[in-house]
Amino acid sequence: MTYKPETVLITGATGDFGKAFAKRFAEIGSNLILHGRNAEKLETLAKSLNVPCHICAFDMSDKVAMAANLDALPNEFKNIDLLINNAGLALGQEAAFNANPDDWDTMIDINTKALARMTNLILKGMVERKKGHIINIGSTAGNYPYAGGHVYCATKAFVKQFSLSLRADLSGTNVRVTNIEPGMVETQFSLVRFKGDQSKADAVYQGANALQAEDVAESVFWAATLPPHFNVNRLEIMPTSQSFAGLSVYRKQ
Ligand code: 8X3
């Protein structure tokens, strides 16, 4: 480790990824701003970490609450030098023509619009201080389409291209941007996607020896603690068991 982020803001901190990130950065004594929707869960997480924590409970799609919470940060948490844009979700895996358009709206709102707005609000201070790092949690879904992925895949492609474009704007500012692109990770992700259907969620990970949230945390931690002259643009990670199936061809019966 050659760089220690002093103040880390983690969105979606009470999810499996978020908790693993919080734990990893607490191990090196970073101050943590923990975002989530549920204040009680945030309090429990904060109490389990041996570092100064500030909690922010708001819905990512509520832009007024987002701005108000960031405005109200205590002085000792204001100079954020690492933002981990982790809040995000997949909803449903039906074919596009059977999908629920409200699920599409939610994925677009949280995975893209809220992520972009949060980035915008934090970036100015980083540029002024000439110090900072935005780490976006993308996905292999942003690189490879799959059946039923439609809007989820598209939101993660947005996150990838947004990350790369930010790099262009941030030229000369010393601010880093990284898109971490995990494949299959065994978390609550599938339970959320399948709206509480545990057997469908379990089937996703069955026998796959999937990555764990701690593996993703290690990748985020690596990118975030590299010396300031070293920017990881994109980092795609998968379980060894996951690979590529090629293009499909529909043939006339
Ligand atoms: C999660 C990876 O393949 O389930 O972002 O879409 S995948």
Coordinates of N, CA and C and ligand atoms in Angstrom, one line a residue:
M1 N 0.8 -1.2 0.0 CA 0.0 0.0 0.0 C 0.9 1.3 0.0
T2 N 0.7 2.1 -1.0 CA 1.5 3.3 -1.1 C 0.7 4.6 -1.0
Y3 N -0.6 4.4 -1.0 CA -1.5 5.6 -0.7 C -2.6 5.2 0.2
K4 N -2.9 6.0 1.2 CA -4.0 5.7 2.1 C -5.1 6.7 1.9
P5 N -6.3 6.3 1.4 CA -7.4 7.3 1.4 C -7.8 7.7 2.8
E6 N -7.8 9.0 3.0 CA -8.1 9.5 4.4 C -9.6 9.4 4.7
T7 N -10.4 9.8 3.7 CA -11.9 9.9 3.9 C -12.6 9.2 2.7
V8 N -13.3 8.2 3.0 CA -13.9 7.3 2.0 C -15.4 7.4 2.1
L9 N -16.1 7.8 1.0 CA -17.6 7.7 1.0 C -18.0 6.5 0.2
I10 N -18.8 5.6 0.8 CA -19.2 4.4 0.2 C -20.7 4.5 0.1
T11 N -21.2 4.4 -1.1 CA -22.7 4.4 -1.3 C -23.2 2.9 -1.3
G12 N -24.4 2.7 -0.8 CA -24.9 1.3 -0.7 C -24.0 0.5 0.3
A13 N -23.7 1.2 1.4 CA -22.7 0.6 2.4 C -23.3 -0.6 3.1
T14 N -24.6 -0.7 3.2 CA -25.1 -1.9 4.0 C -25.3 -3.1 3.2
G15 N -25.1 -3.0 1.9 CA -25.1 -4.3 1.1 C -23.8 -5.1 1.3
D16 N -23.8 -6.2 0.6 CA -22.6 -7.1 0.8 C -21.3 -6.5 0.4
F17 N -21.3 -5.9 -0.8 CA -20.1 -5.2 -1.3 C -19.8 -4.1 -0.4
G18 N -20.7 -3.2 -0.1 CA -20.5 -2.1 0.8 C -19.9 -2.4 2.1
K19 N -20.4 -3.4 2.7 CA -19.9 -3.9 4.0 C -18.4 -4.3 3.9
A20 N -18.2 -5.1 2.8 CA -16.8 -5.6 2.6 C -15.8 -4.4 2.4
F21 N -16.3 -3.4 1.6 CA -15.4 -2.2 1.4 C -15.2 -1.5 2.7
A22 N -16.2 -1.3 3.4 CA -16.1 -0.5 4.7 C -15.1 -1.2 5.6
K23 N -15.2 -2.5 5.7 CA -14.3 -3.3 6.6 C -12.9 -3.2 6.1
R24 N -12.7 -3.3 4.8 CA -11.3 -3.2 4.2 C -10.6 -1.9 4.5
F25 N -11.4 -0.8 4.3 CA -10.8 0.5 4.5 C -10.7 0.9 6.0
A26 N -11.5 0.3 6.8 CA -11.4 0.5 8.2 C -10.1 -0.2 8.7
E27 N -9.7 -1.3 8.1 CA -8.5 -2.0 8.5 C -7.2 -1.0 8.4
I28 N -7.3 -0.1 7.5 CA -6.1 0.8 7.4 C -6.4 2.2 8.0
G29 N -7.6 2.3 8.7 CA -7.8 3.5 9.5 C -8.4 4.7 8.7
S30 N -9.0 4.4 7.6 CA -9.6 5.5 6.8 C -10.9 6.0 7.6
N31 N -11.2 7.3 7.5 CA -12.5 7.7 8.0 C -13.6 7.4 7.0
L32 N -14.7 6.9 7.5 CA -15.7 6.4 6.5 C -17.0 7.2 6.6
I33 N -17.5 7.5 5.4 CA -18.9 8.0 5.3 C -19.7 6.9 4.7
L34 N -20.7 6.4 5.5 CA -21.4 5.2 5.1 C -22.8 5.7 4.6
H35 N -23.1 5.4 3.4 CA -24.5 5.8 2.8 C -25.3 4.5 2.7
G36 N -26.6 4.7 3.0 CA -27.6 3.6 2.8 C -28.9 4.2 3.0
R37 N -30.0 3.3 2.9 CA -31.3 3.8 3.1 C -31.8 3.7 4.5
N38 N -31.2 2.7 5.2 CA -31.7 2.3 6.5 C -30.7 2.8 7.6
A39 N -31.1 3.8 8.4 CA -30.3 4.4 9.4 C -29.8 3.3 10.4
E40 N -30.8 2.5 10.8 CA -30.4 1.5 11.8 C -29.3 0.5 11.4
K41 N -29.5 0.1 10.1 CA -28.4 -0.9 9.6 C -27.1 -0.1 9.5
L42 N -27.1 1.2 9.1 CA -25.9 2.0 9.0 C -25.2 2.1 10.4
E43 N -26.1 2.4 11.4 CA -25.6 2.5 12.8 C -24.9 1.2 13.2
T44 N -25.5 0.1 12.9 CA -24.9 -1.2 13.3 C -23.6 -1.4 12.6
L45 N -23.6 -1.1 11.3 CA -22.3 -1.2 10.6 C -21.2 -0.3 11.2
A46 N -21.6 0.9 11.4 CA -20.6 1.9 11.9 C -20.1 1.4 13.3
K47 N -20.9 0.9 14.1 CA -20.5 0.4 15.4 C -19.5 -0.8 15.3
S48 N -19.6 -1.5 14.2 CA -18.7 -2.7 14.1 C -17.3 -2.3 13.6
L49 N -17.2 -1.1 13.2 CA -15.9 -0.6 12.6 C -15.1 0.3 13.6
N50 N -13.9 0.0 13.7 CA -13.1 0.8 14.7 C -12.5 2.0 14.2
V51 N -13.2 2.8 13.4 CA -12.7 4.0 12.8 C -13.9 5.1 12.9
P52 N -13.5 6.4 12.8 CA -14.6 7.4 12.8 C -15.5 7.2 11.6
C53 N -16.8 7.1 11.8 CA -17.8 6.9 10.8 C -18.8 8.0 10.8
H54 N -19.3 8.4 9.7 CA -20.4 9.3 9.6 C -21.5 8.6 8.7
I55 N -22.7 8.6 9.2 CA -23.7 7.9 8.4 C -24.6 8.9 7.7
C56 N -25.0 8.5 6.5 CA -25.9 9.3 5.7 C -27.0 8.4 5.2
A57 N -28.2 8.6 5.7 CA -29.4 7.7 5.3 C -30.3 8.5 4.3
F58 N -30.3 8.1 3.1 CA -31.2 8.7 2.1 C -31.3 7.7 0.9
D59 N -32.4 7.9 0.2 CA -32.6 7.2 -1.1 C -31.8 7.8 -2.2
M60 N -31.0 7.0 -2.9 CA -30.1 7.6 -3.9 C -30.9 8.3 -5.0
S61 N -32.2 8.0 -5.2 CA -33.0 8.7 -6.2 C -33.5 10.0 -5.7
D62 N -33.3 10.3 -4.5 CA -33.8 11.6 -3.9 C -32.7 12.6 -4.0
K63 N -32.7 13.4 -5.1 CA -31.5 14.3 -5.3 C -31.4 15.4 -4.3
V64 N -32.6 15.8 -3.7 CA -32.6 16.9 -2.7 C -31.9 16.4 -1.4
A65 N -32.3 15.2 -1.0 CA -31.7 14.6 0.2 C -30.2 14.3 0.0
M66 N -29.8 13.9 -1.2 CA -28.4 13.6 -1.5 C -27.6 14.9 -1.3
A67 N -28.1 16.0 -1.9 CA -27.3 17.3 -1.8 C -27.3 17.8 -0.4
A68 N -28.5 17.6 0.3 CA -28.5 18.1 1.7 C -27.6 17.3 2.6
N69 N -27.5 16.0 2.4 CA -26.6 15.2 3.2 C -25.2 15.5 3.0
L70 N -24.8 15.8 1.7 CA -23.4 16.1 1.5 C -23.1 17.5 2.0
D71 N -24.0 18.4 1.9 CA -23.8 19.8 2.4 C -23.6 19.7 3.9
A72 N -24.3 18.8 4.6 CA -24.2 18.8 6.0 C -23.1 17.9 6.6
L73 N -22.2 17.5 5.8 CA -21.1 16.6 6.3 C -20.3 17.4 7.3
P74 N -20.0 16.8 8.5 CA -19.1 17.5 9.4 C -17.7 17.8 8.8
N75 N -17.1 18.8 9.3 CA -15.8 19.3 8.7 C -14.8 18.2 8.6
E76 N -14.7 17.3 9.6 CA -13.7 16.3 9.5 C -14.0 15.2 8.5
F77 N -15.2 15.3 7.8 CA -15.5 14.3 6.8 C -15.7 15.0 5.4
K78 N -15.4 16.3 5.4 CA -15.7 17.0 4.1 C -14.7 16.7 3.0
N79 N -13.5 16.5 3.3 CA -12.5 16.3 2.3 C -12.4 14.9 1.8
I80 N -13.4 14.5 1.1 CA -13.5 13.1 0.6 C -12.4 12.9 -0.4
D81 N -11.6 11.9 -0.2 CA -10.6 11.6 -1.3 C -10.8 10.2 -2.0
L82 N -11.8 9.5 -1.5 CA -12.2 8.3 -2.3 C -13.8 8.2 -2.2
L83 N -14.4 8.2 -3.4 CA -15.8 7.9 -3.5 C -15.9 6.6 -4.2
I84 N -16.6 5.7 -3.5 CA -16.9 4.4 -4.1 C -18.4 4.4 -4.4
N85 N -18.7 4.5 -5.7 CA -20.0 4.5 -6.2 C -20.5 3.1 -6.3
N86 N -21.0 2.6 -5.2 CA -21.4 1.1 -5.2 C -22.9 0.9 -5.2
A87 N -23.7 1.8 -4.8 CA -25.2 1.6 -4.8 C -25.6 1.3 -6.2
G88 N -26.4 0.2 -6.3 CA -26.9 -0.2 -7.6 C -27.6 -1.6 -7.5
L89 N -28.3 -1.9 -8.5 CA -29.0 -3.2 -8.4 C -29.5 -3.7 -9.8
A90 N -29.8 -5.0 -9.8 CA -30.5 -5.5 -11.0 C -31.9 -5.9 -10.5
L91 N -32.9 -5.7 -11.4 CA -34.3 -6.2 -11.1 C -34.8 -6.9 -12.2
G92 N -35.1 -8.2 -12.0 CA -35.7 -9.0 -13.0 C -34.7 -9.5 -14.1
Q93 N -35.1 -10.7 -14.7 CA -34.3 -11.2 -15.8 C -35.2 -11.8 -16.9
E94 N -36.4 -11.3 -16.9 CA -37.3 -11.7 -18.0 C -36.8 -11.1 -19.3
A95 N -37.2 -11.7 -20.4 CA -36.9 -11.1 -21.7 C -37.5 -9.6 -21.8
A96 N -36.9 -8.8 -22.5 CA -37.2 -7.4 -22.6 C -38.7 -7.1 -22.8
F97 N -39.3 -8.0 -23.7 CA -40.7 -7.8 -24.0 C -41.7 -8.2 -22.8
N98 N -41.1 -8.9 -21.8 CA -41.9 -9.3 -20.7 C -41.5 -8.5 -19.4
A99 N -40.5 -7.7 -19.5 CA -40.0 -7.0 -18.4 C -40.9 -5.9 -17.9
N100 N -40.7 -5.6 -16.6 CA -41.5 -4.5 -15.9 C -40.8 -3.2 -16.1
P101 N -41.5 -2.3 -16.8 CA -40.8 -1.0 -17.1 C -40.5 -0.2 -15.8
D102 N -41.2 -0.5 -14.7 CA -40.9 0.2 -13.5 C -39.5 -0.3 -13.0
D103 N -39.2 -1.6 -13.2 CA -37.9 -2.1 -12.8 C -36.8 -1.4 -13.6
W104 N -37.1 -1.2 -14.9 CA -36.2 -0.5 -15.8 C -35.9 0.9 -15.2
D105 N -37.0 1.6 -14.9 CA -36.8 3.0 -14.4 C -35.9 3.0 -13.1
T106 N -36.2 2.0 -12.2 CA -35.4 2.0 -11.0 C -33.9 1.7 -11.3
M107 N -33.6 0.8 -12.2 CA -32.2 0.5 -12.5 C -31.5 1.7 -13.1
I108 N -32.3 2.4 -14.0 CA -31.7 3.6 -14.6 C -31.5 4.7 -13.6
D109 N -32.5 4.9 -12.7 CA -32.4 5.9 -11.7 C -31.2 5.7 -10.8
I110 N -31.1 4.5 -10.3 CA -30.0 4.3 -9.2 C -28.7 4.0 -9.9
N111 N -28.6 3.1 -10.9 CA -27.3 2.7 -11.4 C -26.7 3.8 -12.3
T112 N -27.5 4.7 -12.9 CA -26.8 5.7 -13.8 C -27.1 7.1 -13.3
K113 N -28.3 7.5 -13.1 CA -28.6 8.9 -12.8 C -28.1 9.3 -11.4
A114 N -28.3 8.5 -10.4 CA -27.9 8.8 -9.1 C -26.3 8.7 -9.0
L115 N -25.8 7.8 -9.7 CA -24.3 7.6 -9.7 C -23.7 8.9 -10.3
A116 N -24.2 9.3 -11.4 CA -23.7 10.5 -12.1 C -23.8 11.8 -11.2
R117 N -25.0 11.9 -10.6 CA -25.2 13.1 -9.7 C -24.3 13.1 -8.5
M118 N -24.1 11.9 -7.9 CA -23.2 11.8 -6.7 C -21.8 12.2 -7.1
T119 N -21.4 11.7 -8.3 CA -20.1 12.0 -8.8 C -19.9 13.5 -9.0
N120 N -20.9 14.1 -9.6 CA -20.9 15.5 -9.9 C -20.7 16.3 -8.6
L121 N -21.4 15.9 -7.6 CA -21.4 16.7 -6.3 C -20.0 16.5 -5.6
I122 N -19.4 15.4 -5.7 CA -18.2 15.2 -5.0 C -16.9 15.7 -5.8
L123 N -17.0 15.7 -7.1 CA -15.9 15.9 -8.0 C -15.3 17.3 -7.8
K124 N -16.1 18.3 -7.6 CA -15.6 19.7 -7.6 C -14.5 19.8 -6.5
G125 N -14.9 19.3 -5.3 CA -13.9 19.4 -4.2 C -12.6 18.7 -4.5
M126 N -12.8 17.5 -5.1 CA -11.6 16.7 -5.4 C -10.7 17.5 -6.4
V127 N -11.3 18.2 -7.4 CA -10.5 18.9 -8.4 C -9.9 20.1 -7.7
E128 N -10.6 20.8 -6.8 CA -10.0 22.0 -6.1 C -8.8 21.5 -5.3
R129 N -9.0 20.4 -4.6 CA -7.9 19.9 -3.7 C -6.8 19.2 -4.5
K130 N -7.0 19.0 -5.8 CA -6.1 18.2 -6.7 C -5.8 16.8 -6.0
K131 N -6.9 16.2 -5.5 CA -6.7 14.9 -4.8 C -8.0 14.2 -4.8
G132 N -8.0 13.0 -5.3 CA -9.2 12.2 -5.2 C -9.3 11.1 -6.1
H133 N -10.2 10.2 -5.9 CA -10.4 9.0 -6.7 C -11.9 8.6 -6.7
I134 N -12.4 8.4 -7.9 CA -13.8 7.9 -8.0 C -13.6 6.5 -8.4
I135 N -14.2 5.6 -7.6 CA -14.2 4.2 -8.0 C -15.6 3.8 -8.2
N136 N -15.9 3.4 -9.5 CA -17.3 3.0 -9.8 C -17.4 1.5 -9.8
I137 N -18.5 1.0 -9.3 CA -18.7 -0.5 -9.4 C -19.5 -0.8 -10.6
G138 N -18.8 -1.2 -11.6 CA -19.4 -1.6 -12.9 C -19.7 -3.0 -12.9
S139 N -19.6 -3.7 -14.0 CA -19.9 -5.1 -14.0 C -19.5 -5.7 -15.4
T140 N -19.2 -7.0 -15.4 CA -19.0 -7.6 -16.7 C -20.2 -7.4 -17.6
A141 N -21.4 -7.2 -17.0 CA -22.6 -7.0 -17.7 C -22.5 -5.7 -18.6
G142 N -21.6 -4.8 -18.3 CA -21.4 -3.7 -19.1 C -20.5 -4.0 -20.3
N143 N -19.9 -5.2 -20.3 CA -19.0 -5.6 -21.4 C -19.6 -6.6 -22.3
Y144 N -20.4 -7.5 -21.7 CA -21.0 -8.7 -22.5 C -22.5 -8.7 -22.3
P145 N -23.3 -8.7 -23.3 CA -24.7 -8.8 -23.1 C -25.1 -10.2 -22.8
Y146 N -26.3 -10.4 -22.2 CA -26.8 -11.7 -22.0 C -28.3 -11.6 -21.9
A147 N -29.0 -12.7 -22.2 CA -30.4 -12.8 -22.2 C -31.0 -12.3 -20.9
G148 N -32.0 -11.4 -21.0 CA -32.6 -10.8 -19.8 C -31.8 -9.7 -19.1
G149 N -30.6 -9.4 -19.7 CA -29.8 -8.4 -19.1 C -30.1 -7.0 -19.5
H150 N -30.7 -6.8 -20.7 CA -31.1 -5.5 -21.3 C -30.7 -4.3 -20.5
V151 N -31.6 -3.8 -19.7 CA -31.4 -2.5 -19.0 C -30.3 -2.6 -18.0
Y152 N -30.2 -3.7 -17.3 CA -29.1 -3.8 -16.3 C -27.7 -3.7 -17.1
C153 N -27.6 -4.5 -18.1 CA -26.3 -4.4 -18.9 C -26.1 -3.0 -19.4
A154 N -27.2 -2.4 -19.9 CA -27.0 -1.0 -20.5 C -26.6 0.0 -19.4
T155 N -27.1 -0.2 -18.2 CA -26.7 0.8 -17.1 C -25.2 0.6 -16.8
K156 N -24.7 -0.7 -16.8 CA -23.3 -0.9 -16.5 C -22.4 -0.5 -17.6
A157 N -22.9 -0.5 -18.9 CA -22.1 0.0 -20.0 C -22.0 1.5 -19.8
F158 N -23.1 2.2 -19.4 CA -23.1 3.6 -19.1 C -22.0 3.9 -18.0
V159 N -21.9 3.1 -17.0 CA -21.0 3.3 -15.9 C -19.5 3.2 -16.4
K160 N -19.3 2.3 -17.3 CA -18.0 2.1 -17.9 C -17.6 3.3 -18.7
Q161 N -18.5 3.7 -19.6 CA -18.2 4.9 -20.5 C -18.1 6.2 -19.8
F162 N -18.9 6.3 -18.8 CA -18.9 7.5 -17.9 C -17.6 7.6 -17.2
S163 N -17.1 6.5 -16.7 CA -15.8 6.4 -16.0 C -14.7 6.9 -16.9
L164 N -14.7 6.3 -18.1 CA -13.6 6.6 -19.1 C -13.7 8.1 -19.5
S165 N -14.9 8.6 -19.7 CA -15.0 10.0 -20.2 C -14.6 10.9 -19.1
L166 N -14.9 10.6 -17.8 CA -14.4 11.4 -16.7 C -12.9 11.6 -16.7
R167 N -12.2 10.5 -17.1 CA -10.7 10.5 -17.1 C -10.3 11.7 -18.1
A168 N -11.0 11.8 -19.2 CA -10.6 12.9 -20.1 C -10.8 14.2 -19.5
D169 N -11.9 14.5 -18.8 CA -12.2 15.8 -18.2 C -11.2 16.1 -17.1
L170 N -10.7 15.0 -16.4 CA -9.9 15.2 -15.2 C -8.4 15.3 -15.5
S171 N -8.1 15.3 -16.8 CA -6.7 15.4 -17.2 C -6.1 16.6 -16.5
G172 N -4.9 16.4 -15.8 CA -4.2 17.4 -15.2 C -4.7 17.8 -13.8
T173 N -5.7 17.1 -13.3 CA -6.3 17.4 -12.0 C -5.7 16.6 -10.9
N174 N -5.1 15.5 -11.3 CA -4.6 14.5 -10.3 C -5.7 13.6 -9.7
V175 N -6.9 13.8 -10.2 CA -8.0 13.0 -9.7 C -8.1 11.7 -10.5
R176 N -8.2 10.5 -9.9 CA -8.3 9.2 -10.6 C -9.7 8.7 -10.7
V177 N -9.9 7.9 -11.7 CA -11.2 7.3 -11.9 C -10.9 5.8 -12.3
T178 N -11.7 4.9 -11.7 CA -11.5 3.5 -11.9 C -12.9 2.8 -12.1
N179 N -13.1 2.0 -13.0 CA -14.3 1.2 -13.1 C -13.9 -0.3 -12.8
I180 N -14.4 -0.8 -11.7 CA -14.2 -2.2 -11.3 C -15.4 -3.0 -11.9
E181 N -15.1 -4.0 -12.6 CA -16.1 -4.8 -13.4 C -16.2 -6.2 -13.0
P182 N -16.9 -6.5 -11.9 CA -16.9 -7.9 -11.4 C -17.9 -8.7 -12.2
G183 N -17.6 -10.0 -12.4 CA -18.6 -11.0 -13.0 C -19.4 -11.5 -11.8
M184 N -19.5 -12.9 -11.8 CA -20.4 -13.5 -10.8 C -19.8 -13.4 -9.3
V185 N -20.5 -12.8 -8.5 CA -20.1 -12.6 -7.1 C -21.3 -13.1 -6.2
E186 N -21.0 -14.0 -5.3 CA -22.1 -14.6 -4.4 C -22.5 -13.6 -3.3
T187 N -23.6 -12.9 -3.6 CA -24.1 -11.9 -2.6 C -25.6 -11.9 -2.7
Q188 N -26.2 -10.9 -2.1 CA -27.7 -10.8 -2.1 C -28.1 -10.3 -3.5
F189 N -27.2 -10.0 -4.4 CA -27.5 -9.5 -5.8 C -28.6 -10.2 -6.5
S190 N -28.5 -11.6 -6.5 CA -29.5 -12.4 -7.2 C -30.8 -12.4 -6.4
L191 N -30.8 -12.4 -5.1 CA -32.0 -12.4 -4.3 C -32.8 -11.1 -4.6
V192 N -32.1 -10.0 -4.7 CA -32.7 -8.8 -5.1 C -33.3 -8.8 -6.5
R193 N -32.4 -9.3 -7.4 CA -32.9 -9.4 -8.8 C -34.1 -10.3 -8.9
F194 N -34.2 -11.4 -8.2 CA -35.3 -12.3 -8.3 C -36.4 -12.0 -7.2
K195 N -36.3 -10.9 -6.6 CA -37.3 -10.3 -5.7 C -37.7 -11.3 -4.6
G196 N -36.6 -11.8 -4.0 CA -36.8 -12.7 -2.8 C -36.9 -14.2 -3.1
D197 N -36.9 -14.6 -4.3 CA -37.0 -16.0 -4.7 C -35.6 -16.7 -4.4
Q198 N -35.5 -17.3 -3.2 CA -34.3 -17.8 -2.7 C -33.8 -18.9 -3.6
S199 N -34.7 -19.8 -4.1 CA -34.2 -21.0 -4.8 C -33.6 -20.5 -6.2
K200 N -34.3 -19.5 -6.8 CA -33.7 -19.0 -8.1 C -32.3 -18.3 -7.8
A201 N -32.2 -17.6 -6.7 CA -31.0 -16.9 -6.4 C -29.9 -18.0 -6.1
D202 N -30.2 -19.0 -5.3 CA -29.2 -20.1 -5.0 C -28.8 -20.8 -6.3
A203 N -29.7 -21.0 -7.2 CA -29.3 -21.7 -8.5 C -28.2 -20.9 -9.3
V204 N -28.2 -19.6 -9.1 CA -27.2 -18.8 -9.9 C -25.8 -19.2 -9.4
Y205 N -25.6 -19.5 -8.1 CA -24.3 -19.7 -7.6 C -23.9 -21.2 -7.4
Q206 N -25.0 -22.0 -7.5 CA -24.8 -23.4 -7.3 C -23.6 -24.0 -8.0
G207 N -22.6 -24.5 -7.2 CA -21.5 -25.2 -7.8 C -20.5 -24.3 -8.6
A208 N -20.7 -23.0 -8.5 CA -19.9 -22.1 -9.3 C -18.6 -21.6 -8.7
N209 N -18.5 -21.8 -7.4 CA -17.3 -21.3 -6.7 C -17.1 -19.8 -7.1
A210 N -18.2 -19.1 -6.9 CA -18.2 -17.7 -7.3 C -17.2 -16.8 -6.5
L211 N -16.9 -15.6 -7.0 CA -16.2 -14.6 -6.2 C -17.0 -14.3 -5.0
Q212 N -16.4 -13.8 -4.0 CA -17.1 -13.3 -2.8 C -16.9 -11.8 -2.7
A213 N -17.7 -11.1 -1.9 CA -17.6 -9.7 -1.8 C -16.2 -9.2 -1.4
E214 N -15.6 -10.1 -0.6 CA -14.2 -9.7 -0.1 C -13.2 -9.7 -1.2
D215 N -13.5 -10.5 -2.3 CA -12.6 -10.5 -3.4 C -12.7 -9.2 -4.2
V216 N -13.9 -8.7 -4.3 CA -14.1 -7.4 -5.0 C -13.5 -6.3 -4.1
A217 N -13.7 -6.4 -2.8 CA -13.1 -5.4 -1.9 C -11.6 -5.3 -2.1
E218 N -11.0 -6.5 -2.3 CA -9.5 -6.5 -2.4 C -9.1 -5.8 -3.7
S219 N -9.9 -5.9 -4.8 CA -9.6 -5.3 -6.0 C -9.8 -3.8 -5.9
V220 N -10.9 -3.3 -5.2 CA -11.1 -1.9 -5.0 C -10.0 -1.4 -4.2
F221 N -9.6 -2.1 -3.1 CA -8.5 -1.7 -2.2 C -7.2 -1.5 -3.0
W222 N -6.9 -2.5 -3.8 CA -5.7 -2.4 -4.6 C -5.6 -1.1 -5.4
A223 N -6.7 -0.9 -6.2 CA -6.7 0.3 -7.1 C -6.6 1.6 -6.3
A224 N -7.3 1.6 -5.1 CA -7.3 2.8 -4.3 C -6.1 3.1 -3.6
T225 N -5.2 2.1 -3.4 CA -4.0 2.3 -2.5 C -2.7 2.3 -3.4
L226 N -2.9 2.4 -4.7 CA -1.7 2.5 -5.5 C -1.1 3.9 -5.4
P227 N 0.1 4.1 -5.8 CA 0.7 5.5 -5.7 C -0.1 6.4 -6.6
P228 N -0.2 7.7 -6.3 CA -1.1 8.6 -7.0 C -0.8 8.8 -8.5
H229 N 0.4 8.4 -8.9 CA 0.7 8.5 -10.4 C 0.1 7.3 -11.2
F230 N -0.6 6.4 -10.5 CA -0.9 5.1 -11.1 C -2.5 5.0 -11.2
N231 N -3.1 5.1 -12.4 CA -4.5 5.0 -12.5 C -5.0 3.7 -13.2
V232 N -5.8 2.9 -12.5 CA -6.4 1.8 -13.1 C -7.7 2.3 -13.8
N233 N -7.7 2.2 -15.1 CA -8.9 2.7 -15.8 C -10.1 1.7 -15.6
R234 N -9.8 0.5 -15.9 CA -10.9 -0.6 -15.8 C -10.2 -1.8 -15.3
L235 N -11.0 -2.5 -14.5 CA -10.5 -3.8 -13.9 C -11.6 -4.8 -14.0
E236 N -11.5 -5.8 -14.9 CA -12.6 -6.8 -15.0 C -12.1 -8.1 -14.3
I237 N -13.0 -8.5 -13.4 CA -12.6 -9.7 -12.6 C -13.8 -10.7 -12.6
M238 N -13.4 -12.0 -12.6 CA -14.4 -13.1 -12.7 C -14.0 -14.2 -11.8
P239 N -14.9 -15.1 -11.4 CA -14.4 -16.4 -10.8 C -13.8 -17.2 -11.9
T240 N -12.8 -18.0 -11.6 CA -12.1 -18.8 -12.6 C -13.1 -19.7 -13.3
S241 N -14.2 -20.1 -12.6 CA -15.2 -21.0 -13.3 C -16.0 -20.3 -14.3
Q242 N -16.0 -18.9 -14.4 CA -16.9 -18.2 -15.3 C -16.0 -17.9 -16.6
S243 N -16.6 -18.1 -17.8 CA -15.9 -17.7 -19.0 C -16.9 -17.3 -20.1
F244 N -16.6 -17.6 -21.3 CA -17.4 -17.1 -22.4 C -18.1 -18.2 -23.2
A245 N -19.3 -17.9 -23.6 CA -20.1 -18.9 -24.3 C -20.2 -18.7 -25.8
G246 N -19.7 -17.6 -26.3 CA -19.8 -17.3 -27.7 C -21.1 -16.7 -28.1
L247 N -21.3 -16.4 -29.4 CA -22.5 -15.8 -29.9 C -23.5 -16.9 -30.2
S248 N -24.8 -16.6 -30.1 CA -25.8 -17.6 -30.3 C -26.5 -17.4 -31.7
V249 N -26.9 -18.5 -32.3 CA -27.6 -18.4 -33.6 C -28.9 -19.1 -33.5
Y250 N -30.0 -18.4 -33.8 CA -31.3 -19.0 -33.9 C -31.5 -19.6 -35.2
R251 N -31.9 -20.9 -35.3 CA -32.0 -21.6 -36.6 C -33.5 -22.0 -36.8
K252 N -33.9 -21.9 -38.1 CA -35.3 -22.2 -38.4 C -35.5 -23.7 -38.1
Q253 N -36.6 -24.1 -37.5 CA -36.9 -25.5 -37.2 C -37.2 -26.3 -38.4
Ligands
8X3_1 C1 -23.3 -8.8 -11.8 C2 -22.8 -9.7 -12.9 O1 -23.3 -11.4 -14.7 O2 -24.9 -11.2 -12.9 O3 -23.1 -7.5 -12.1 O4 -24.8 -9.5 -14.5 S1 -24.0 -10.5 -13.8

